[in-house]
Coordinates of C-alpha atoms and ligand atoms in Angstrom, one line a residue:
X30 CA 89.2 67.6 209.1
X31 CA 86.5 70.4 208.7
X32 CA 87.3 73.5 210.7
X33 CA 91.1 72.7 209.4
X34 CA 92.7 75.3 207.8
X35 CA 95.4 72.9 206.3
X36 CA 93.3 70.2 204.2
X37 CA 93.3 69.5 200.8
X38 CA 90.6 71.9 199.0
X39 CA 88.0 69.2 197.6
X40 CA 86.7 69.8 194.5
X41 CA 83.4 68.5 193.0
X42 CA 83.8 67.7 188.9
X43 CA 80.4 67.2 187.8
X44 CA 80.2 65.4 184.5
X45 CA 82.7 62.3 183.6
X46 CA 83.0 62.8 180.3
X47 CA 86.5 63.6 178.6
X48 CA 86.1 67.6 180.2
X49 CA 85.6 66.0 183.1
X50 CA 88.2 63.5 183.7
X51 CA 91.0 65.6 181.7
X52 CA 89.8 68.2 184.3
X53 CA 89.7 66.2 187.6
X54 CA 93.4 65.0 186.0
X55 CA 94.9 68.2 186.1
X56 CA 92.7 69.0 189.5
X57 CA 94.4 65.8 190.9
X58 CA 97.9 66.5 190.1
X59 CA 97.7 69.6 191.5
X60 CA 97.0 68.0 195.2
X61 CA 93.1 68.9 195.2
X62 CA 91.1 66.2 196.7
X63 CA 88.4 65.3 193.9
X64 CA 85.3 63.7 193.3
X65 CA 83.9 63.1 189.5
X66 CA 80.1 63.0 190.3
X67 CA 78.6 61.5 187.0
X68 CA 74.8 60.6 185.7
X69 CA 75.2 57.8 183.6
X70 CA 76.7 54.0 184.8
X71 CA 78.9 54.8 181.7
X72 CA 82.1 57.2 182.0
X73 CA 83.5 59.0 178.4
X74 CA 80.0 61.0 177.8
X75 CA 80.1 61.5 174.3
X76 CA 83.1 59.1 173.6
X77 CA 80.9 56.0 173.7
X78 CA 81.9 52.1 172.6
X79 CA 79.2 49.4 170.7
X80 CA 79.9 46.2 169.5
X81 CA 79.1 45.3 165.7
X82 CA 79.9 42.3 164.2
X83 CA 81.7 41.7 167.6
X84 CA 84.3 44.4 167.0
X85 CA 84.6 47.5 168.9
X86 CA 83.0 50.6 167.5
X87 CA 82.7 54.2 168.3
X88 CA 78.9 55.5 168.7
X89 CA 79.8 59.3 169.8
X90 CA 83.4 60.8 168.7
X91 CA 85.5 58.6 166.0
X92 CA 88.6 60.8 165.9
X93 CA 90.5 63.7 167.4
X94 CA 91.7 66.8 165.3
X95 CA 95.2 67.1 165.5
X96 CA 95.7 70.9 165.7
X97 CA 97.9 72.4 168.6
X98 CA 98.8 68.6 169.5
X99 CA 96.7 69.0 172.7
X100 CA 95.2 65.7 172.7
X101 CA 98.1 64.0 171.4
X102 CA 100.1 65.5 174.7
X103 CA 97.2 64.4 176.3
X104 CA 97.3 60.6 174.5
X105 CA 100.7 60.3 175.3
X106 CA 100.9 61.3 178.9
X107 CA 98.5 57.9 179.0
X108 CA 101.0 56.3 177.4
X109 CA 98.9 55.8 173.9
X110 CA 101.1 56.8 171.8
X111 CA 101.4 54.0 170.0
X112 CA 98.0 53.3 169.6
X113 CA 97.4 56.3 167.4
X114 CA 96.4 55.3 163.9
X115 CA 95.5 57.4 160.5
X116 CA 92.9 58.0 158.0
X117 CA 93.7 56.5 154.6
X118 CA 94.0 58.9 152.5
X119 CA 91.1 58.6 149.9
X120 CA 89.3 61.9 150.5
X121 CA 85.4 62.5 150.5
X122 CA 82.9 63.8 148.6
X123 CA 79.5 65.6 148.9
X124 CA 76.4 64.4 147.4
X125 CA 73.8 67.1 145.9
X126 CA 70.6 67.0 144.0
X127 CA 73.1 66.8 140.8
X128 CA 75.6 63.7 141.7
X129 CA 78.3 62.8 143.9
X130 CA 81.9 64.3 143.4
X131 CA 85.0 64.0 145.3
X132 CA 85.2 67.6 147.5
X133 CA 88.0 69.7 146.6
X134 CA 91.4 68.5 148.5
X135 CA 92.9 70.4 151.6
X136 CA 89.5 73.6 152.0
X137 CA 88.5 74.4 155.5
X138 CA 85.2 73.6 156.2
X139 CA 84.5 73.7 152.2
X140 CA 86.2 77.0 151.5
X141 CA 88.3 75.8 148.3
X142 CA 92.1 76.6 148.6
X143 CA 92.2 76.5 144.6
X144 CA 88.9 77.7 143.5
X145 CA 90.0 77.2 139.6
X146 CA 91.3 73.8 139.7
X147 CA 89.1 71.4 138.5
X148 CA 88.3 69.7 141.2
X149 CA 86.7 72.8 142.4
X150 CA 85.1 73.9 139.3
X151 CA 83.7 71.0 139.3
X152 CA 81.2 72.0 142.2
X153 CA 81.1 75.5 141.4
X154 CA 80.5 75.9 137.7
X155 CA 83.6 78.9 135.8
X156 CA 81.2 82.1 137.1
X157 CA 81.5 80.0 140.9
X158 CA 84.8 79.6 140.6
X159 CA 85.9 82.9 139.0
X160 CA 84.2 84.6 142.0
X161 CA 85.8 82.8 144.8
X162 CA 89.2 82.9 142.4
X163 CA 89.3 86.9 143.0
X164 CA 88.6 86.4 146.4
X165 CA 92.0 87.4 147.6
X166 CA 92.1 90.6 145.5
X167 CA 89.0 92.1 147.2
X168 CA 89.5 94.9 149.9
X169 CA 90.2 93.3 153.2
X170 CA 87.4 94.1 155.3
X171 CA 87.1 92.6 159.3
X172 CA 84.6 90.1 159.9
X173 CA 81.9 91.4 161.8
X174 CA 82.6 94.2 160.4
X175 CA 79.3 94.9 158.7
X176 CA 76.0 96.3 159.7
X177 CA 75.1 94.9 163.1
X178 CA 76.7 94.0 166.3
X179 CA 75.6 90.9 166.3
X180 CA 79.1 88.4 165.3
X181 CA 79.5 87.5 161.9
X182 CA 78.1 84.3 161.0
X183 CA 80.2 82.2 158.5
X184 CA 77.9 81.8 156.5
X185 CA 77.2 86.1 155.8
X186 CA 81.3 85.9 155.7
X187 CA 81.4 83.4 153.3
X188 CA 78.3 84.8 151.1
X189 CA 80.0 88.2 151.4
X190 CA 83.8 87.2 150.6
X191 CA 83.1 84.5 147.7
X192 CA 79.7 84.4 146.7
X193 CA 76.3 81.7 147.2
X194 CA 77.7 79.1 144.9
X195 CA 80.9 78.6 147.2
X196 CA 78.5 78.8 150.4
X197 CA 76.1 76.3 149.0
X198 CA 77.7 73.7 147.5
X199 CA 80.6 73.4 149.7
X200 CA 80.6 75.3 152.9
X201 CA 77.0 74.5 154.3
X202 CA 77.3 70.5 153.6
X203 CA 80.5 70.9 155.6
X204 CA 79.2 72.7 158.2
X205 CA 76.1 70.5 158.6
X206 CA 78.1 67.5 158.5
X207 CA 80.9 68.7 161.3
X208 CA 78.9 71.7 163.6
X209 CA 75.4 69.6 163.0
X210 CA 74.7 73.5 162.4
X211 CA 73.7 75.6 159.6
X212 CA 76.4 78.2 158.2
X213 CA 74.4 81.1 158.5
X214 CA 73.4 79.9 162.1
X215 CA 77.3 79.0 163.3
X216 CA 79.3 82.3 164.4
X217 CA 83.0 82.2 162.7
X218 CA 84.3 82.1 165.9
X219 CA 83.3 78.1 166.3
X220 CA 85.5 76.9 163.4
X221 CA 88.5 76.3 165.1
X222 CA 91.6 78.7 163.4
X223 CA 89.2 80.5 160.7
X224 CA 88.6 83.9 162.3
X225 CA 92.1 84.7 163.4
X226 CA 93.6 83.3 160.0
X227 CA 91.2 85.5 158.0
X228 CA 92.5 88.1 160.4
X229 CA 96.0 87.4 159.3
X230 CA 95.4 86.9 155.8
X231 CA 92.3 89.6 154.8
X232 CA 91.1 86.3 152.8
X233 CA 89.3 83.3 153.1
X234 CA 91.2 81.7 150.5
X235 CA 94.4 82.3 151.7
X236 CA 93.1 81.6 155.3
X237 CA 91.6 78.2 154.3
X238 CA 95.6 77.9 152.6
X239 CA 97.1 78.8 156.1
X240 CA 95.0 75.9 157.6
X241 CA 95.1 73.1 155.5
X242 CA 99.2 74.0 155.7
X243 CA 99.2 73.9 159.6
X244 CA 97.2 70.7 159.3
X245 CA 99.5 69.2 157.0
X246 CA 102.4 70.0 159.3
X247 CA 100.9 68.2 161.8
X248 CA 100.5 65.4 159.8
X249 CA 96.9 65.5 158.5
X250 CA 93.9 66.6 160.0
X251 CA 92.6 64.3 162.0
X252 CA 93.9 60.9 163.8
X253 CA 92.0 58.2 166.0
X254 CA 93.5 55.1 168.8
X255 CA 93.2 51.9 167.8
X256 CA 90.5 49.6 169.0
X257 CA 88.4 52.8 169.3
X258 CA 88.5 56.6 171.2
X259 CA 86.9 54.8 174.3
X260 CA 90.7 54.1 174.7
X261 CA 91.1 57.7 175.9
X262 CA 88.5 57.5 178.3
X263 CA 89.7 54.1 179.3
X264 CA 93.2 55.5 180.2
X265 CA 91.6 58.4 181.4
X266 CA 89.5 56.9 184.1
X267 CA 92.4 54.8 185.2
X268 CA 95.2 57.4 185.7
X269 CA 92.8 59.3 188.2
X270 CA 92.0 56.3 189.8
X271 CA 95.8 55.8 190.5
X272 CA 95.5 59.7 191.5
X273 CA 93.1 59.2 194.5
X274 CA 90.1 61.1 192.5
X275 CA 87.1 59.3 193.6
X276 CA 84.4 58.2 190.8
X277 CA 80.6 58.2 191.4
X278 CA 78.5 56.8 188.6
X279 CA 75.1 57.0 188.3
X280 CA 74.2 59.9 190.4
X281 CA 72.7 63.4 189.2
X282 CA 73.3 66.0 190.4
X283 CA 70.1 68.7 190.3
X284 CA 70.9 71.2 193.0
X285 CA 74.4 73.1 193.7
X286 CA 73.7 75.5 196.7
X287 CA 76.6 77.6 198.9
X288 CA 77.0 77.1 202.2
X289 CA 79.3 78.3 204.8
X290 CA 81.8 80.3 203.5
X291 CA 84.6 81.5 205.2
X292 CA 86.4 80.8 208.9
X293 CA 84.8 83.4 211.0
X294 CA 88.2 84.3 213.2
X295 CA 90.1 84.1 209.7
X296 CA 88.3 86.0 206.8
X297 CA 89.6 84.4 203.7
X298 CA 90.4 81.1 205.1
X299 CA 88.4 78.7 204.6
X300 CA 86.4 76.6 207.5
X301 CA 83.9 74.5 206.0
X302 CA 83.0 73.4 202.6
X303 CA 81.4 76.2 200.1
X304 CA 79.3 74.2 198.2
X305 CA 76.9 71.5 198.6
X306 CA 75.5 69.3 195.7
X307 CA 72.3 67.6 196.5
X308 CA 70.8 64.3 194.0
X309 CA 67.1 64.3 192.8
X310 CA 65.8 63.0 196.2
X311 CA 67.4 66.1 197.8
X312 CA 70.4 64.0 199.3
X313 CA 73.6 65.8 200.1
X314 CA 76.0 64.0 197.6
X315 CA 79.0 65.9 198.7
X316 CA 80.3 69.2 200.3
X317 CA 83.5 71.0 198.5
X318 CA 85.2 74.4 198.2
X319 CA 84.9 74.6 194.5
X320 CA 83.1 73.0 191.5
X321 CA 83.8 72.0 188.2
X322 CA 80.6 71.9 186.1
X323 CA 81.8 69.7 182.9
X324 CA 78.2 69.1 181.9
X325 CA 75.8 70.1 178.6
X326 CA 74.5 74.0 179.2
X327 CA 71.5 73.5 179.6
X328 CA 72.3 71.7 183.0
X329 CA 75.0 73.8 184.0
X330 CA 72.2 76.7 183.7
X331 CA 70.1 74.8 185.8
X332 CA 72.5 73.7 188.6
X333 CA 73.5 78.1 188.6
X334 CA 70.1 78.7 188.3
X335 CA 71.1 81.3 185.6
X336 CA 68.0 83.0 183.2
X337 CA 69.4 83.0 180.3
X338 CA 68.4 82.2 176.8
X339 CA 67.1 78.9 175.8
X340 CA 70.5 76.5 175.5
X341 CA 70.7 75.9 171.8
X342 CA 70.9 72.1 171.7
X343 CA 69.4 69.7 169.9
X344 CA 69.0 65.8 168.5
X345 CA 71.0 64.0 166.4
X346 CA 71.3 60.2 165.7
X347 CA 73.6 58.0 164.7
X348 CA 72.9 54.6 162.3
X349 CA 75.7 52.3 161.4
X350 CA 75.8 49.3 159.3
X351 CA 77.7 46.3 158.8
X352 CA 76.7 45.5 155.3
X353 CA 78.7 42.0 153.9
X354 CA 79.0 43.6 150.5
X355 CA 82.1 43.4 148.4
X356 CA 81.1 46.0 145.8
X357 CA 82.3 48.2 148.7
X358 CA 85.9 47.0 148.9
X359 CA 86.3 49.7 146.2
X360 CA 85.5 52.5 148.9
X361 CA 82.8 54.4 145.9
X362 CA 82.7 57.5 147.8
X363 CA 86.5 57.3 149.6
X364 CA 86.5 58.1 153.6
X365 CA 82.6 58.7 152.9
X366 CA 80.6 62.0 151.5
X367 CA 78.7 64.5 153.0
X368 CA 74.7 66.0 152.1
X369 CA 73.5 68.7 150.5
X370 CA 70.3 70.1 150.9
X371 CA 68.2 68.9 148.0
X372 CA 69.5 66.3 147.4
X373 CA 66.5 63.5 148.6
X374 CA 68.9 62.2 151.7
X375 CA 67.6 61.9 154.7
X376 CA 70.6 61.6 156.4
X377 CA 73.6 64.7 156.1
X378 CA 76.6 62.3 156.3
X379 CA 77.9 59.2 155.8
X380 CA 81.3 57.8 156.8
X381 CA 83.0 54.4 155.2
X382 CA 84.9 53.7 158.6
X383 CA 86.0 50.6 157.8
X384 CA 87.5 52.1 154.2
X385 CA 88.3 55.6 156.4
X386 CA 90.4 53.7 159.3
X387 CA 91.9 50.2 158.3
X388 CA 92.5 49.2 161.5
X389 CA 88.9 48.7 161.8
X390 CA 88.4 47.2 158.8
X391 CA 90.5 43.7 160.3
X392 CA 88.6 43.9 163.0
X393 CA 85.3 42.8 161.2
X394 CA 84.7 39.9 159.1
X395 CA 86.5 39.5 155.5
X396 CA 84.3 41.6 153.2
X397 CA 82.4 43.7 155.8
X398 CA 81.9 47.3 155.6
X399 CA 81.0 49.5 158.5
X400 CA 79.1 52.3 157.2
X401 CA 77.7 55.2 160.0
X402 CA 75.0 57.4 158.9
X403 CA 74.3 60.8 161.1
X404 CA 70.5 62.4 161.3
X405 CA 69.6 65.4 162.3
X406 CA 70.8 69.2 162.7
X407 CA 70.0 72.2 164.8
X408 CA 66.2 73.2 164.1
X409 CA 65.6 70.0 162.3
X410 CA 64.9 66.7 164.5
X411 CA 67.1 63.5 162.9
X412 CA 64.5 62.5 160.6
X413 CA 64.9 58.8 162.6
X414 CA 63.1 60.0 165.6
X415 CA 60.0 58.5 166.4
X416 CA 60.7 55.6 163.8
X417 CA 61.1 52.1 164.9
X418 CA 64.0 49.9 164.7
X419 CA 63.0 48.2 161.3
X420 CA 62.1 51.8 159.7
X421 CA 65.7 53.0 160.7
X422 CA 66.9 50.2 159.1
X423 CA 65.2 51.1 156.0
X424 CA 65.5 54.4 156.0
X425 CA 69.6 54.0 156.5
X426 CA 69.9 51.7 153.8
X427 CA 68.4 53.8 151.3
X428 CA 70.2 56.7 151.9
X429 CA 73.3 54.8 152.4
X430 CA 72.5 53.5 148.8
X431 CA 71.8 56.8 147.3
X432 CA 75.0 57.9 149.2
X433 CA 77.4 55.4 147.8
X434 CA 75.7 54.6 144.5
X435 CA 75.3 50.8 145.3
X436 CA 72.4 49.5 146.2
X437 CA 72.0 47.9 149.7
X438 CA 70.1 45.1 151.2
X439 CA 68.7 45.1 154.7
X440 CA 69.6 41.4 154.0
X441 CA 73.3 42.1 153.9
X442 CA 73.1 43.9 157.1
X443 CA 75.0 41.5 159.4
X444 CA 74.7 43.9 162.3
X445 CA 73.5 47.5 163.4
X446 CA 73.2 50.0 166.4
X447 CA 71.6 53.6 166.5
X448 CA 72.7 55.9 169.1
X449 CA 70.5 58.9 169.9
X450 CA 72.4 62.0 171.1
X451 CA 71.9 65.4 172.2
X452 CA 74.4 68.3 171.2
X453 CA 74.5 71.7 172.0
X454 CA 75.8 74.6 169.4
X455 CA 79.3 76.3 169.6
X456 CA 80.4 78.5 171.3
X457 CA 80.2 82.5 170.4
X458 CA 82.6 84.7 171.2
X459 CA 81.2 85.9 174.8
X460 CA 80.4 83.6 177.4
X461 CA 76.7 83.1 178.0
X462 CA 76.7 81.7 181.6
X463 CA 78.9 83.9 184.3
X464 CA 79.7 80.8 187.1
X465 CA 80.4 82.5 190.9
X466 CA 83.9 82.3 192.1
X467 CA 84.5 78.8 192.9
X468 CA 82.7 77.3 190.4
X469 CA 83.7 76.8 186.6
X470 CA 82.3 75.4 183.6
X471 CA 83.7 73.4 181.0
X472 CA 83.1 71.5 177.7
X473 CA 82.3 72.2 174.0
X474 CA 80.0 74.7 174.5
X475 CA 82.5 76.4 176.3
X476 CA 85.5 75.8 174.4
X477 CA 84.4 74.7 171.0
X478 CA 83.1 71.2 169.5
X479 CA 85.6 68.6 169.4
X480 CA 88.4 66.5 171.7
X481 CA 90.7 69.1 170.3
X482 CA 88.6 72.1 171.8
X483 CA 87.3 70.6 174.9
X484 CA 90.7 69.1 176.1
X485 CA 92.9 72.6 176.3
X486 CA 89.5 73.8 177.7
X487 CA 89.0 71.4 180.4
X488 CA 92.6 72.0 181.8
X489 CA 92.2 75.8 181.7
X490 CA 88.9 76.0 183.9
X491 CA 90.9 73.3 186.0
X492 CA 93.8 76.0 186.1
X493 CA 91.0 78.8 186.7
X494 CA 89.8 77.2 189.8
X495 CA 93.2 76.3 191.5
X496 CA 94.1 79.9 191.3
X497 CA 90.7 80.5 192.8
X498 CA 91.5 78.2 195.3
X499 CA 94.9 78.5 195.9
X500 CA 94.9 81.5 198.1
X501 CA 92.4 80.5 200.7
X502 CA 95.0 77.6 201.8
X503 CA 98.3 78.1 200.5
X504 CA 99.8 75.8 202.3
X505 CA 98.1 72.8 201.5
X506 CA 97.8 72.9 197.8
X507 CA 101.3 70.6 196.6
X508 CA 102.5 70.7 192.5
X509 CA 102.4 67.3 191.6
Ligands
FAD4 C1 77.9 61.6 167.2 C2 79.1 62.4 167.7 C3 80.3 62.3 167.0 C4 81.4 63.1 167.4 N1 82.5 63.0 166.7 C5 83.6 63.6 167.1 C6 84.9 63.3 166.5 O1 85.0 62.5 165.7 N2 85.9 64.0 167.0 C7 85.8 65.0 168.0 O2 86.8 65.6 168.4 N3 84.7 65.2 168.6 C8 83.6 64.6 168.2 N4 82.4 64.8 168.8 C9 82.3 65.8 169.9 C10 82.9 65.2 171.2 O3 82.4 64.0 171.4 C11 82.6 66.2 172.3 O4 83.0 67.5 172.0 C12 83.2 65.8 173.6 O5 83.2 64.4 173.8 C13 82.5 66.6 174.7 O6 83.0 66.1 176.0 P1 82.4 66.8 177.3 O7 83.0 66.0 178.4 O8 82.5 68.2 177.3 O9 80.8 66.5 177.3 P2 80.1 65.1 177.4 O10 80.9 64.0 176.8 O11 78.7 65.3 176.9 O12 80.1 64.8 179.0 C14 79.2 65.4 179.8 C15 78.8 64.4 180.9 O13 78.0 65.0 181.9 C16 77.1 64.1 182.4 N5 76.0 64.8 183.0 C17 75.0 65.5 182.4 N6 74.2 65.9 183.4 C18 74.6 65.6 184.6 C19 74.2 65.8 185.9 N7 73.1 66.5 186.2 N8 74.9 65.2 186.9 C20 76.0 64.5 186.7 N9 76.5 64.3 185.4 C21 75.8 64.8 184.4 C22 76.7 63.3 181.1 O14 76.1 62.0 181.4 C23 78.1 63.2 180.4 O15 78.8 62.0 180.8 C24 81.2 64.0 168.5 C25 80.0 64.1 169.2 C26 79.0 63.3 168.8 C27 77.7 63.4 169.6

C-alpha cells in the first residue's frame, strides 16, 4: 500500500482513555485507518473499576456533568441510555474549623445564588452575606479586567466581586474539592460556563443563577451509568472494535519523529507515512500520517519535544470504605461534604456514594456504606503518600469520622482500595503546547476537567486532523 496515493490515511491515537477512544471513534467513522497505542494493560485511563465488597466501584471519575448533553449524545450512541442513573437529591455540605452545614442549594462552584437566605447566612455571617447580597448592584467590570495581563483567577474575581467571606467559606472548599486546585491558583476560564455567564450577566450572582438554571433544565447537574462509568469505556472500546480501530495495550510510546513527507512527483500527496512512534527500546511501533496525542501534558511535551513551562500536575489519592455501620443509613452529611482549610481534615472531600447513588447502595451488603475520601491538591502532596496501607486506613477513618460526625471503626471496615493518581490543572485560556500540522492534542488539559470537557474536546481535535488530512487524499477519506 505505501507509495499509494489512494489508501486510507492511518492515524496513530496515543492514549486509550475516554479522549482517546471518543477520538479514535469519530477518527474511525470518518474512514481513517486507526490504531489506539495505549501504556497501561487497562483501557478508560482515568475512568477506572475496583471491586469492594464484591460490587463494582469507580476508583477515577464517578459521574458525568450533564451540561451541553455531550456525553449523554455520546452514552446513547452506545446504546446506554437506559443505564443512566441520578443522584438522590440530599445535597452536601462543607466542613470548617466551626462545624458542618449543608452548602447553600443550586451556587456554582460555592458562589451563593441567594446570599441572604439562611442557608447562606449561615456560612457567611449578615456583613458576608450583605456583601455578596449587593453584588449585583456593583458596576460591571470585565474579568481580567484589572491590573495585569495575566487572566483573572477566580479566586481575585470572586474576592473582588463579593468579598473573602464568600471566597473562603464557600468557593475555595468547592474548588479544592472539584479542580483539586486552589481558587486563587484556577483561571476563571476552567469552570465550565462561569466566565461567559459573568460576561452576560456583569455578576457573579446572577451568573451562578444562570447556571444552576441551565443545570436544572437539564435535569440536575450531574448523572452517572449504572454498574459504574467503566460502562462508557466498556462500550467505548467495543464500538471501535466493531469499527476496525486496532487496540495496543501496554506499549509506550516515548519518541514521535517525522519522516518522509510528501510524494516527490506529487507535492501535497502523500507517499509514505509522516510520522513514526518508536517504544522505550527504540522499536518502531507504527508509521502514520497524523497523530492524536490524548495523553497527560507532560508527555505530550515530551513526545513534541516542546520547552515549555513545567506541566502543572500533581498527586492525588483516593480512599474508600465499606464501613457496615447502620448509623449511616441516615446519610449525616447528605451526598457527602467537602473541606475547608482549618478545619483538622486531612482529607478535602468525602462522598457517601452509596447514600449519593442508590443504585450502588443494592449492590453492597444490607447496611453497608461506601464512603470515598480524596487526598491531595496542587502544591500539596495527598497527605496518604508515603503511608502504609494500615496508616491509610487510619488516617481515612478518622477523617471520615470527623467528616460525618460518627465515629468509625477500622473494625467495621468490611473492605477498602486506595487509588493513587496524577492530575494535571485546567486549562487557561491560550494553549500552552503548539502540535505541528498533523498532530493534535487532546484531553482535560486541553479542554477542561471532566467527561463533559474532554468528550466535545476529543471529537473536535479528531475533526481538526481530518481536515488536516483530508486534502492530501481526497479520494480516499469516506463519511461514515
Ligand atoms: C479521582 C478522579 C475523579 C474524577 N471524577 C470525575 C467525575 O466524577 N466526573 C468527571 O467528569 N470527571 C472526573 N474526573 C476527571 C476525568 O476522569 C478526566 O477528565 C478524564 O477521564 C480524562 O480523560 P483523558 O482520556 O483525557 O485522560 P486519561 O484518562 O488520563 O487518559 C490518558 C491515557 O494516556 C495513557 N498514556 C500516558 N502516557 C502514555 C504514553 N507515553 N504512551 C501511551 N499511552 C500513554 C494513560 O495510561 C491513559 O490511559 C476524575 C478524575 C480523577 C483522577
Amino acid at each position: 500500500m505505501h507509495g499509494s496515493t489512494l489508501r486510507e490515511p492511518r492515524v496513530a491515537v496515543v492514549g486509550g482513555g475516554v479522549s482517546g477512544l471518543v477520538a479514535a471513534r469519530e477518527l474511525a467513522r470518518a474512514g481513517a485507518a486507526v490504531t489506539v497505542i495505549e501504556r497501561d494493560e487497562h483501557l478508560g485511563g482515568r475512568v477506572r473499576g475496583a471491586a469492594l465488597c464484591g460490587a463494582p466501584f469507580d476508583v477515577g471519575a464517578e459521574a458525568f456533568a450533564t451540561r451541553a448533553g455531550a456525553v449523554e449524545e455520546l452514552v446513547s450512541d452506545l446504546g446506554l441510555t437506559t443505564h443512566i442513573v441520578h443522584p438522590a437529591r440530599l445535597g452536601s455540605w462543607v466542613v470548617t474549623a466551626e462545624g458542618a452545614r449543608p452548602l447553600p442549594p443550586g451556587g456554582a462552584v460555592g458562589i451563593p445564588v441567594r446570599p441572604l437566605a439562611a442557608e447562606a447566612r449561615a456560612h457567611l455571617g449578615l456583613r458576608g452575606a450583605v456583601r455578596a447580597a449587593v453584588e449585583p448592584l456593583l458596576r460591571r467590570d470585565r474579568a481580567g479586567s484589572a491590573a495585569s495581563d495575566a487572566p483573572e483567577t477566580l479566586g481575585a474575581l470572586v474576592r473582588r466581586r463579593l468579598g473573602e467571606r464568600v471566597l473562603d467559606s464557600l468557593v475555595r472548599p468547592i474548588a479544592l474539592g472539584v479542580y483539586s486546585t486552589d481558587p486563587d491558583r484556577l483561571e476563571l476560564s476552567a469552570v465550565p460556563g462561569l466566565a461567559a455567564a459573568y460576561a452576560r450577566t456583569g455578576s457573579l450572582v446572577r451568573a451562578a443563577r444562570q447556571l444552576r438554571d441551565a443545570s436544572a433544565h437539564a435535569g440536575g447537574a450531574v448523572a452517572a451509568l449504572a454498574g459504574g462509568m467503566t460502562a462508557l469505556t466498556g462500550a467505548l472500546v467495543a464500538d471501535v472494535r466493531d469499527r476496525g480501530v486496532e487496540i495496543r495495550t501496554g506499549t509506550r510510546v516515548v519518541e514521535l519523529t517525522r519522516g518522509v513527507s510528501e510524494h516527490p512527483a506529487a507535492p501535497g500527496r502523500r507517499s509514505e507515512p509522516q510520522w513514526m512512534l518508536r517504544d522505550s527500546v527504540g522499536k518502531t511501533i507504527l508509521r502514520c500520517d497524523a497523530v492524536l496525542l490524548a495523553v497527560p501534558e507532560s508527555v505530550a511535551a515530551t513526545l513534541l519535544a516542546e520547552r515549555t513551562p513545567p506541566p502543572r500536575e500533581h498527586d492525588i489519592e483516593v480512599v474508600a470504605l465499606a464501613v457496615a455501620d447502620t448509623r449511616l443509613d441516615a446519610a449525616p452529611r447528605g451526598t457527602g461534604a467537602l473541606v475547608a482549610d482549618g478545619a483538622g481534615i486531612a482529607a478535602k472531600a468525602l462522598t457517601h456514594v452509596t447514600a449519593k447513588w442508590p443504585d450502588r447502595a443494592a449492590t453492597v451488603p444490607a447496611g453497608t456504606h461506601v464512603l470515598r475520601l480524596s487526598y491531595g491538591r496542587a502544591g500539596v502532596a495527598p497527605e496518604t503518600a508515603g503511608l502504609s496501607d494500615t496508616e491509610t486506613l487510619g488516617l481515612a477513618c478518622r477523617d471520615a469520622s470527623l467528616i460525618l460526625g460518627v465515629p468509625i471503626d477500622s473494625a467495621a471496615v468490611r473492605d477498602w482500595v486506595r487509588q493513587p493518581w496524577i492530575v494535571g490543572a485546567p486549562p487557561g485560556p491560550t494553549p500552552r503546547l503548539l502540535p505541528p500540522p498533523g498532530v493534535d492534542v487532546a484531553g482535560d488539559w486541553v479542554s477542561g476537567t471532566g467527561l463533559a470537557s474532554v468528550v466535545p474536546g476529543a471529537r473536535a481535535a479528531a475533526a481538526r486532523l481530518l481536515t488536516h488530512l483530508s486534502p492530501m487524499n481526497e479520494s480516499s477519506v469516506s463519511s461514515a
